[in-house]
Coordinates of C-alpha atoms in Angstrom, one line a residue:
M28 CA 0.0 0.0 0.0
A29 CA 2.7 2.3 0.9
S30 CA 4.4 1.6 -2.4
L31 CA 1.2 2.1 -4.3
I32 CA 0.5 5.3 -2.5
G33 CA 4.1 6.4 -3.2
V34 CA 3.8 5.6 -6.8
S35 CA 0.4 7.1 -7.2
S36 CA 1.3 10.2 -5.3
S37 CA 4.3 10.9 -7.4
P38 CA 2.4 12.2 -10.5
F39 CA 0.6 15.0 -8.7
P40 CA 3.6 17.0 -7.7
T41 CA 5.0 16.5 -11.2
Q42 CA 1.8 17.6 -12.9
T43 CA 1.5 20.5 -10.5
S44 CA 5.0 21.6 -11.2
H45 CA 4.1 21.7 -14.9
L46 CA 0.8 23.5 -14.7
V47 CA 1.7 26.3 -12.4
P48 CA 4.4 27.8 -14.6
S49 CA 2.2 27.7 -17.7
R50 CA -0.6 29.5 -16.0
S51 CA 1.7 32.3 -14.7
T52 CA 3.2 32.7 -18.2
S53 CA -0.2 33.1 -19.8
I54 CA -1.3 35.7 -17.2
S55 CA 1.9 37.7 -17.7
S56 CA 1.4 37.6 -21.5
L57 CA -2.2 38.8 -21.0
L58 CA -1.0 41.6 -18.9
Q59 CA 1.7 42.5 -21.4
L60 CA -1.0 42.5 -24.2
K61 CA -3.2 44.7 -22.1
R62 CA -0.4 47.1 -21.5
D63 CA 0.5 47.3 -25.2
S64 CA -3.1 47.9 -26.2
V65 CA -3.4 50.7 -23.6
R66 CA -0.2 52.3 -25.0
R67 CA -1.5 52.1 -28.5
L68 CA -4.7 53.7 -27.5
L69 CA -2.9 56.5 -25.7
F70 CA -0.6 57.0 -28.8
L71 CA -3.6 57.1 -31.1
R72 CA -5.3 59.6 -28.8
V73 CA -2.2 61.8 -28.6
S74 CA -1.6 61.7 -32.4
C75 CA -5.3 62.5 -33.1
S76 CA -5.2 65.4 -30.6
S77 CA -1.9 66.7 -32.1
R78 CA -3.4 66.6 -35.6
K79 CA -6.5 68.5 -34.4
V80 CA -4.2 71.1 -32.8
E81 CA -2.2 71.4 -36.1
D82 CA -5.4 71.7 -38.1
A83 CA -6.7 74.3 -35.7
E84 CA -3.5 76.3 -36.0
T85 CA -3.5 76.0 -39.8
E86 CA -7.1 77.2 -39.9
S87 CA -6.3 80.1 -37.5
E88 CA -3.3 81.1 -39.6
S89 CA -5.4 81.1 -42.8
E90 CA -8.1 83.1 -41.1
S91 CA -5.5 85.6 -39.9
K92 CA -4.1 85.9 -43.4
V93 CA -7.5 86.5 -44.8
V94 CA -8.2 89.2 -42.1
V95 CA -4.8 90.8 -42.8
S96 CA -5.4 90.8 -46.5
N97 CA -8.8 92.2 -46.1
T98 CA -7.5 94.9 -43.7
S99 CA -4.7 95.9 -46.2
A100 CA -7.2 96.0 -49.0
D101 CA -9.4 98.3 -47.0
T102 CA -6.5 100.5 -46.0
S103 CA -5.4 100.8 -49.6
I104 CA -8.9 101.7 -50.8
S105 CA -9.2 104.3 -48.0
A106 CA -5.8 105.8 -49.0
Y107 CA -6.8 106.1 -52.6
N108 CA -10.1 107.7 -51.6
W109 CA -8.0 110.2 -49.7
C110 CA -5.9 110.8 -52.8
A111 CA -9.0 111.4 -54.9
A112 CA -10.5 113.8 -52.3
L113 CA -7.3 115.8 -51.8
G114 CA -6.6 115.9 -55.5
G115 CA -10.0 117.3 -56.2
V116 CA -9.6 120.1 -53.6
G117 CA -6.2 120.9 -55.1
F118 CA -7.7 120.9 -58.6
L119 CA -10.3 123.5 -57.6
E120 CA -7.8 125.7 -55.8
T121 CA -5.3 125.8 -58.7
S122 CA -8.1 126.3 -61.2
Y123 CA -9.1 129.4 -59.3
L124 CA -5.5 130.7 -59.2
T125 CA -5.1 129.9 -62.9
Y126 CA -8.1 132.0 -63.7
L127 CA -6.7 134.9 -61.7
K128 CA -3.4 134.5 -63.5
L129 CA -4.9 134.6 -67.0
T130 CA -7.2 137.5 -66.2
N131 CA -4.7 139.5 -64.2
S132 CA -7.1 139.7 -61.3
E133 CA -6.3 140.1 -57.6
A134 CA -6.6 137.1 -55.3
F135 CA -9.0 137.1 -52.4
C136 CA -7.0 136.5 -49.2
P137 CA -9.3 135.8 -46.2
V138 CA -6.3 135.7 -43.8
G139 CA -3.5 138.1 -43.6
D140 CA -2.6 141.1 -45.8
G141 CA -4.2 140.8 -49.2
S142 CA -1.2 142.6 -50.8
S143 CA 1.2 139.9 -49.6
C144 CA -0.9 137.2 -51.3
S145 CA -0.8 139.1 -54.6
N146 CA 2.9 139.9 -54.3
I147 CA 3.8 136.3 -53.9
L148 CA 1.3 135.0 -56.5
N149 CA 2.5 137.6 -59.1
S150 CA 6.2 137.3 -58.4
S151 CA 8.8 135.7 -60.6
Y152 CA 8.4 132.5 -58.7
S153 CA 4.8 132.1 -59.9
A154 CA 5.9 130.6 -63.3
V155 CA 8.3 127.8 -64.3
F156 CA 10.1 128.5 -67.6
G157 CA 7.2 130.9 -68.5
V158 CA 4.5 128.4 -67.7
P159 CA 2.2 129.6 -64.9
L160 CA 2.7 127.5 -61.8
P161 CA -1.1 127.2 -61.0
L162 CA -1.6 125.7 -64.5
I163 CA 1.0 123.0 -63.7
G164 CA -0.9 122.4 -60.4
V165 CA -4.2 121.9 -62.2
I166 CA -2.6 119.2 -64.3
A167 CA -0.8 117.5 -61.4
Y168 CA -3.9 117.6 -59.0
G169 CA -6.1 116.4 -61.9
V170 CA -3.9 113.4 -62.6
V171 CA -3.8 112.5 -58.9
A172 CA -7.5 112.7 -58.5
V173 CA -8.2 110.5 -61.5
L174 CA -5.6 107.9 -60.4
G175 CA -7.1 107.9 -56.8
I176 CA -10.6 107.3 -58.2
Q177 CA -9.5 104.5 -60.6
L178 CA -7.3 102.7 -58.0
G179 CA -10.1 102.9 -55.4
Q180 CA -12.4 101.2 -57.9
K181 CA -9.6 98.9 -59.1
R182 CA -10.2 100.0 -62.7
M183 CA -7.2 101.5 -64.5
P184 CA -7.6 103.4 -67.8
L185 CA -5.6 102.7 -70.9
G186 CA -4.6 99.3 -69.7
I187 CA -1.6 100.5 -67.6
G188 CA -2.3 98.0 -64.8
E189 CA -2.9 98.5 -61.1
A190 CA 0.8 98.2 -60.2
N191 CA 1.9 100.8 -62.7
G192 CA -1.0 103.0 -61.6
R193 CA 0.2 102.9 -58.0
L194 CA 3.8 103.8 -59.1
L195 CA 2.5 106.6 -61.2
L196 CA 0.6 108.0 -58.3
L197 CA 3.6 107.7 -56.0
G198 CA 5.9 109.5 -58.6
T199 CA 3.4 112.3 -59.1
S200 CA 2.8 112.9 -55.4
T201 CA 6.6 112.7 -54.7
S202 CA 7.2 115.4 -57.3
M203 CA 4.5 117.6 -55.9
A204 CA 5.8 117.2 -52.3
A205 CA 9.3 118.0 -53.4
A206 CA 8.1 121.2 -55.2
S207 CA 6.1 122.2 -52.2
A208 CA 9.1 121.8 -49.9
Y209 CA 11.1 124.0 -52.3
F210 CA 8.4 126.7 -52.4
L211 CA 8.2 126.7 -48.6
Y212 CA 11.9 127.4 -48.5
I213 CA 11.5 130.2 -51.0
L214 CA 8.7 131.7 -48.9
S215 CA 10.8 131.6 -45.7
T216 CA 13.9 133.1 -47.4
Q217 CA 12.6 135.5 -50.1
F218 CA 9.2 136.5 -48.6
S219 CA 9.9 136.7 -44.9
G220 CA 7.1 138.4 -43.0
E221 CA 4.6 137.9 -45.8
F222 CA 1.8 135.3 -45.8
C223 CA 0.1 133.4 -48.6
L224 CA -2.8 131.2 -47.6
Y225 CA -3.1 129.5 -51.1
C226 CA 0.6 128.6 -51.0
L227 CA 0.4 127.0 -47.6
A228 CA -2.8 125.2 -48.5
S229 CA -1.3 123.8 -51.6
A230 CA 1.8 122.6 -49.7
L231 CA -0.4 120.8 -47.1
L232 CA -2.4 119.1 -49.9
S233 CA 0.7 117.9 -51.6
F234 CA 2.2 116.5 -48.4
G235 CA -1.2 114.8 -47.6
L236 CA -1.2 113.2 -51.1
F237 CA 2.3 112.0 -50.6
I238 CA 1.5 110.3 -47.3
S239 CA -1.7 108.8 -48.7
S240 CA 0.1 107.3 -51.8
I241 CA 2.7 105.7 -49.5
K242 CA 0.0 104.1 -47.4
G243 CA -1.8 102.8 -50.5
L244 CA 1.4 101.3 -52.0
G245 CA 2.6 99.8 -48.7
S246 CA 5.9 100.4 -46.8
Q247 CA 7.7 97.4 -48.4
E248 CA 6.9 98.4 -51.9
V249 CA 7.9 102.0 -51.1
Q250 CA 11.3 100.9 -49.8
K251 CA 11.9 99.2 -53.2
E252 CA 11.2 102.6 -55.0
V253 CA 13.4 104.8 -52.8
G254 CA 15.9 105.3 -55.5
L255 CA 13.2 106.4 -58.0
Q256 CA 11.8 108.8 -55.5
L257 CA 15.2 110.4 -54.8
L258 CA 15.7 110.8 -58.6
I259 CA 12.4 112.5 -58.9
V260 CA 13.2 114.9 -56.0
L261 CA 16.5 115.9 -57.6
L262 CA 15.0 116.4 -61.0
V263 CA 12.2 118.7 -59.6
V264 CA 14.6 120.8 -57.5
S265 CA 17.1 121.2 -60.3
T266 CA 14.4 122.2 -62.7
L267 CA 12.9 124.8 -60.4
N268 CA 16.3 126.1 -59.5
N269 CA 17.4 126.5 -63.1
S270 CA 14.1 128.2 -64.0
Y271 CA 14.3 130.8 -61.2
S272 CA 17.9 131.4 -61.7
A273 CA 17.3 132.4 -65.3
S274 CA 14.3 134.6 -64.5
Q275 CA 16.0 136.8 -61.9
P276 CA 16.9 140.3 -63.2
T277 CA 20.5 141.0 -63.9
T278 CA 20.2 144.8 -64.2
T279 CA 19.4 145.5 -60.6
S280 CA 22.3 146.1 -58.3
S281 CA 22.5 145.2 -54.6
A282 CA 22.1 148.8 -53.6
M283 CA 18.6 148.8 -55.2
T284 CA 17.2 145.9 -53.2
E285 CA 15.0 148.3 -51.2
L286 CA 13.7 151.0 -53.6
E287 CA 10.2 152.2 -53.6
Y288 CA 8.4 153.0 -56.9
F289 CA 8.5 156.6 -58.0
T290 CA 7.6 158.6 -61.1
T291 CA 9.7 161.2 -63.0
E292 CA 8.1 164.1 -64.8
I293 CA 8.9 164.6 -68.5
T294 CA 9.8 168.3 -69.0
S295 CA 10.6 168.6 -72.7
P296 CA 7.8 169.5 -75.1
S297 CA 6.8 167.1 -77.9
T298 CA 7.2 167.9 -81.6
P299 CA 4.5 167.0 -84.2
F300 CA 6.9 164.3 -85.5
A301 CA 7.2 162.8 -82.1
I302 CA 3.5 162.8 -81.5
S303 CA 2.8 161.2 -84.9
L304 CA 5.5 158.6 -84.3
A305 CA 4.1 157.7 -80.9
K306 CA 0.6 157.3 -82.3
H307 CA 2.0 155.1 -85.1
L308 CA 4.0 152.9 -82.7
R309 CA 0.9 152.3 -80.6
S310 CA -1.2 151.5 -83.6
I311 CA 1.1 148.7 -84.7
G312 CA 1.4 147.2 -81.2
A313 CA 4.9 148.4 -80.5
K314 CA 5.9 148.3 -76.8
M315 CA 8.5 150.0 -74.8
Y316 CA 9.7 148.1 -71.6
G317 CA 11.5 150.0 -68.9
A318 CA 12.1 150.6 -65.2
F319 CA 11.3 153.6 -63.1
W320 CA 14.9 153.8 -61.9
C321 CA 16.4 153.5 -65.4
S322 CA 18.1 156.7 -66.5
H323 CA 18.2 155.6 -70.2
C324 CA 14.4 155.0 -70.1
Q325 CA 13.9 158.5 -68.8
E326 CA 16.1 159.9 -71.6
Q327 CA 14.1 157.9 -74.2
K328 CA 10.9 159.4 -72.9
E329 CA 12.4 162.9 -73.0
M330 CA 13.2 162.4 -76.7
F331 CA 9.4 161.9 -77.3
G332 CA 8.5 164.8 -75.0
R333 CA 5.8 165.3 -72.5
E334 CA 2.7 164.8 -74.7
A335 CA 4.1 162.0 -77.0
S336 CA 5.5 159.9 -74.1
K337 CA 2.0 159.5 -72.7
L338 CA 0.8 158.0 -76.0
L339 CA 3.5 155.2 -76.0
D340 CA 2.5 151.7 -75.0
Y341 CA 5.0 151.7 -72.1
V342 CA 5.3 148.7 -69.8
E343 CA 6.8 149.3 -66.3
C344 CA 8.7 146.2 -65.2
F345 CA 8.8 147.1 -61.5
P346 CA 5.4 148.6 -60.6
D347 CA 5.7 147.6 -57.0
G348 CA 9.2 148.9 -56.5
V349 CA 12.4 146.9 -56.0
K350 CA 12.8 144.9 -52.8
K351 CA 13.7 141.4 -51.7
G352 CA 11.3 138.9 -53.0
I353 CA 9.7 141.2 -55.7
Y354 CA 11.0 141.0 -59.2
M355 CA 10.1 141.9 -62.7
A356 CA 6.5 141.9 -63.9
N357 CA 5.4 138.8 -65.7
A358 CA 5.0 140.6 -69.0
C359 CA 8.7 141.7 -68.8
Q360 CA 9.8 138.1 -67.9
E361 CA 8.0 136.7 -70.9
A362 CA 9.6 139.3 -73.2
K363 CA 13.1 137.9 -72.0
L364 CA 14.6 141.4 -71.6
E365 CA 18.3 141.9 -71.6
G366 CA 18.3 145.5 -70.4
F367 CA 16.4 148.7 -70.2
P368 CA 14.9 150.2 -72.2
T369 CA 13.8 147.5 -74.6
W370 CA 11.6 147.9 -77.7
V371 CA 9.5 145.2 -79.3
I372 CA 8.5 146.3 -82.8
N373 CA 6.8 143.9 -85.2
G374 CA 8.0 141.0 -83.2
E375 CA 11.7 142.2 -83.2
V376 CA 13.3 142.8 -79.8
L377 CA 15.5 145.9 -79.7
S378 CA 17.6 146.6 -76.6
G379 CA 18.8 150.0 -75.6
E380 CA 17.9 153.7 -76.2
K381 CA 16.9 154.5 -79.8
K382 CA 16.7 157.7 -81.8
L383 CA 13.3 158.7 -83.1
S384 CA 14.5 158.4 -86.7
E385 CA 15.6 154.8 -86.0
L386 CA 12.3 154.0 -84.5
A387 CA 10.5 155.5 -87.5
E388 CA 12.6 153.4 -89.9
L389 CA 12.2 150.2 -87.9
S390 CA 8.4 150.6 -87.5
G391 CA 7.9 151.7 -91.2
F392 CA 6.7 155.2 -90.3
T393 CA 6.7 157.5 -93.3
M394 CA 6.4 161.3 -93.9
K395 CA 3.0 160.6 -95.6
E396 CA 1.6 159.6 -92.2
I397 CA 2.8 162.8 -90.7
T398 CA 0.9 164.7 -93.5
E399 CA -2.2 162.7 -93.0
A400 CA -2.0 163.3 -89.3
K401 CA -1.9 167.0 -89.8

C-alpha cells in the first residue's frame, strides 16, 4: 500500500509543477498584451489630438491671413479715396489761381494782408520757364484725383495696370511734395514776413497726397522705390532752381534791393513828328519796356516829349518797387529782356535807347503819315 501510494502520489507533484508555470506565463502575457493595447490607444489619442491642434493652428493662420489681406485692402482703398479727395480740392484751388493769372485779377485772401498774397502769386516764382505755376498744379492735381478714383475702384484706364498706376501715383505725389518743400523754402527766405494762404494750403495738400500714396502702396513696396523717389526729387529741385535762376533780373544792383516806386516828370515838349510817331508805334502794337529807376528809359521818354511819351505803350517792369522777393512783372519776364529800355516792334526785340529816326525806320513810319496826321 505504501508503495502504491508512493507511486500514485508521485504524478501530482510532477503535474502541479508543470501546470503552475504555464498558468503564470499566460497571465503575464495577457498583462503585457493589455499594457500594449493601452499604450497604442494612448498613442492614437495623442496623435489625433496633435493633428487636431495642427489643423486648428492652420485654420487660424489662414483666417488671420484673410483678415490681414482684407485689412490691407481696406487700407489701400481708404488711402486712394483720400488721394481722390485731396486731389479734387487741389484741382479746384489751382483752377481758381489759374483764372486769376490769366485774367490778371487780384486774389481774395481771407487771412493776412491781401497785398502779400498778390505779391507772392505775381512774383517771378509764380511761373516755371514761362508756364504759370497754377496751371501746372491743375494738371498735377487732376492726374492724382483721377488715379485715386481709378485705383479705389480697381479699374485703371488705358490698360496701364494697377501696379503701374500705384507707381505713377507715387511718382506724381513725390514730385508735388518736393516742389512744395522747395516753395516753402522760397517763402521763408525770399518773402519773410509775408503770408500766402493759397501757397500753404497747396503745400499741405501735396504732403497729404504723398502720405496717402505711400499708405496705398505699402511700406515694403515704397522701400523698393526709394531710388526712384530720390531721382524725382533731384529732378524737380534742379528744374525749379534753373528756372528761377534764369528769371532773376541781372540789371538790378545790390544797392537797389529796397527801392520804392516813384515817377519822374517829363519836362521837354513834344514835336509833331514825335506825337505822330508815338501814335504810329501804338497803332502797330509796339511796346517799350522800362524801369522807373532806369536813366536811359527816362532819356528815351524825354526824346518823345511830355505829350508823346503819354501816347506810348509803355510797360513798367517794377510797378511795386524793387525789394527782396519782388522782381520783374510777368510781361517783362515773358519778353526775355536783356536790359532797359527794350523795344518790341513787329516781333523784333531791340535793346537800348533808340533815336526817333531809328524807331521810325524800324516801324515803317513815313512822312506821308505825318501829312495825314496834320
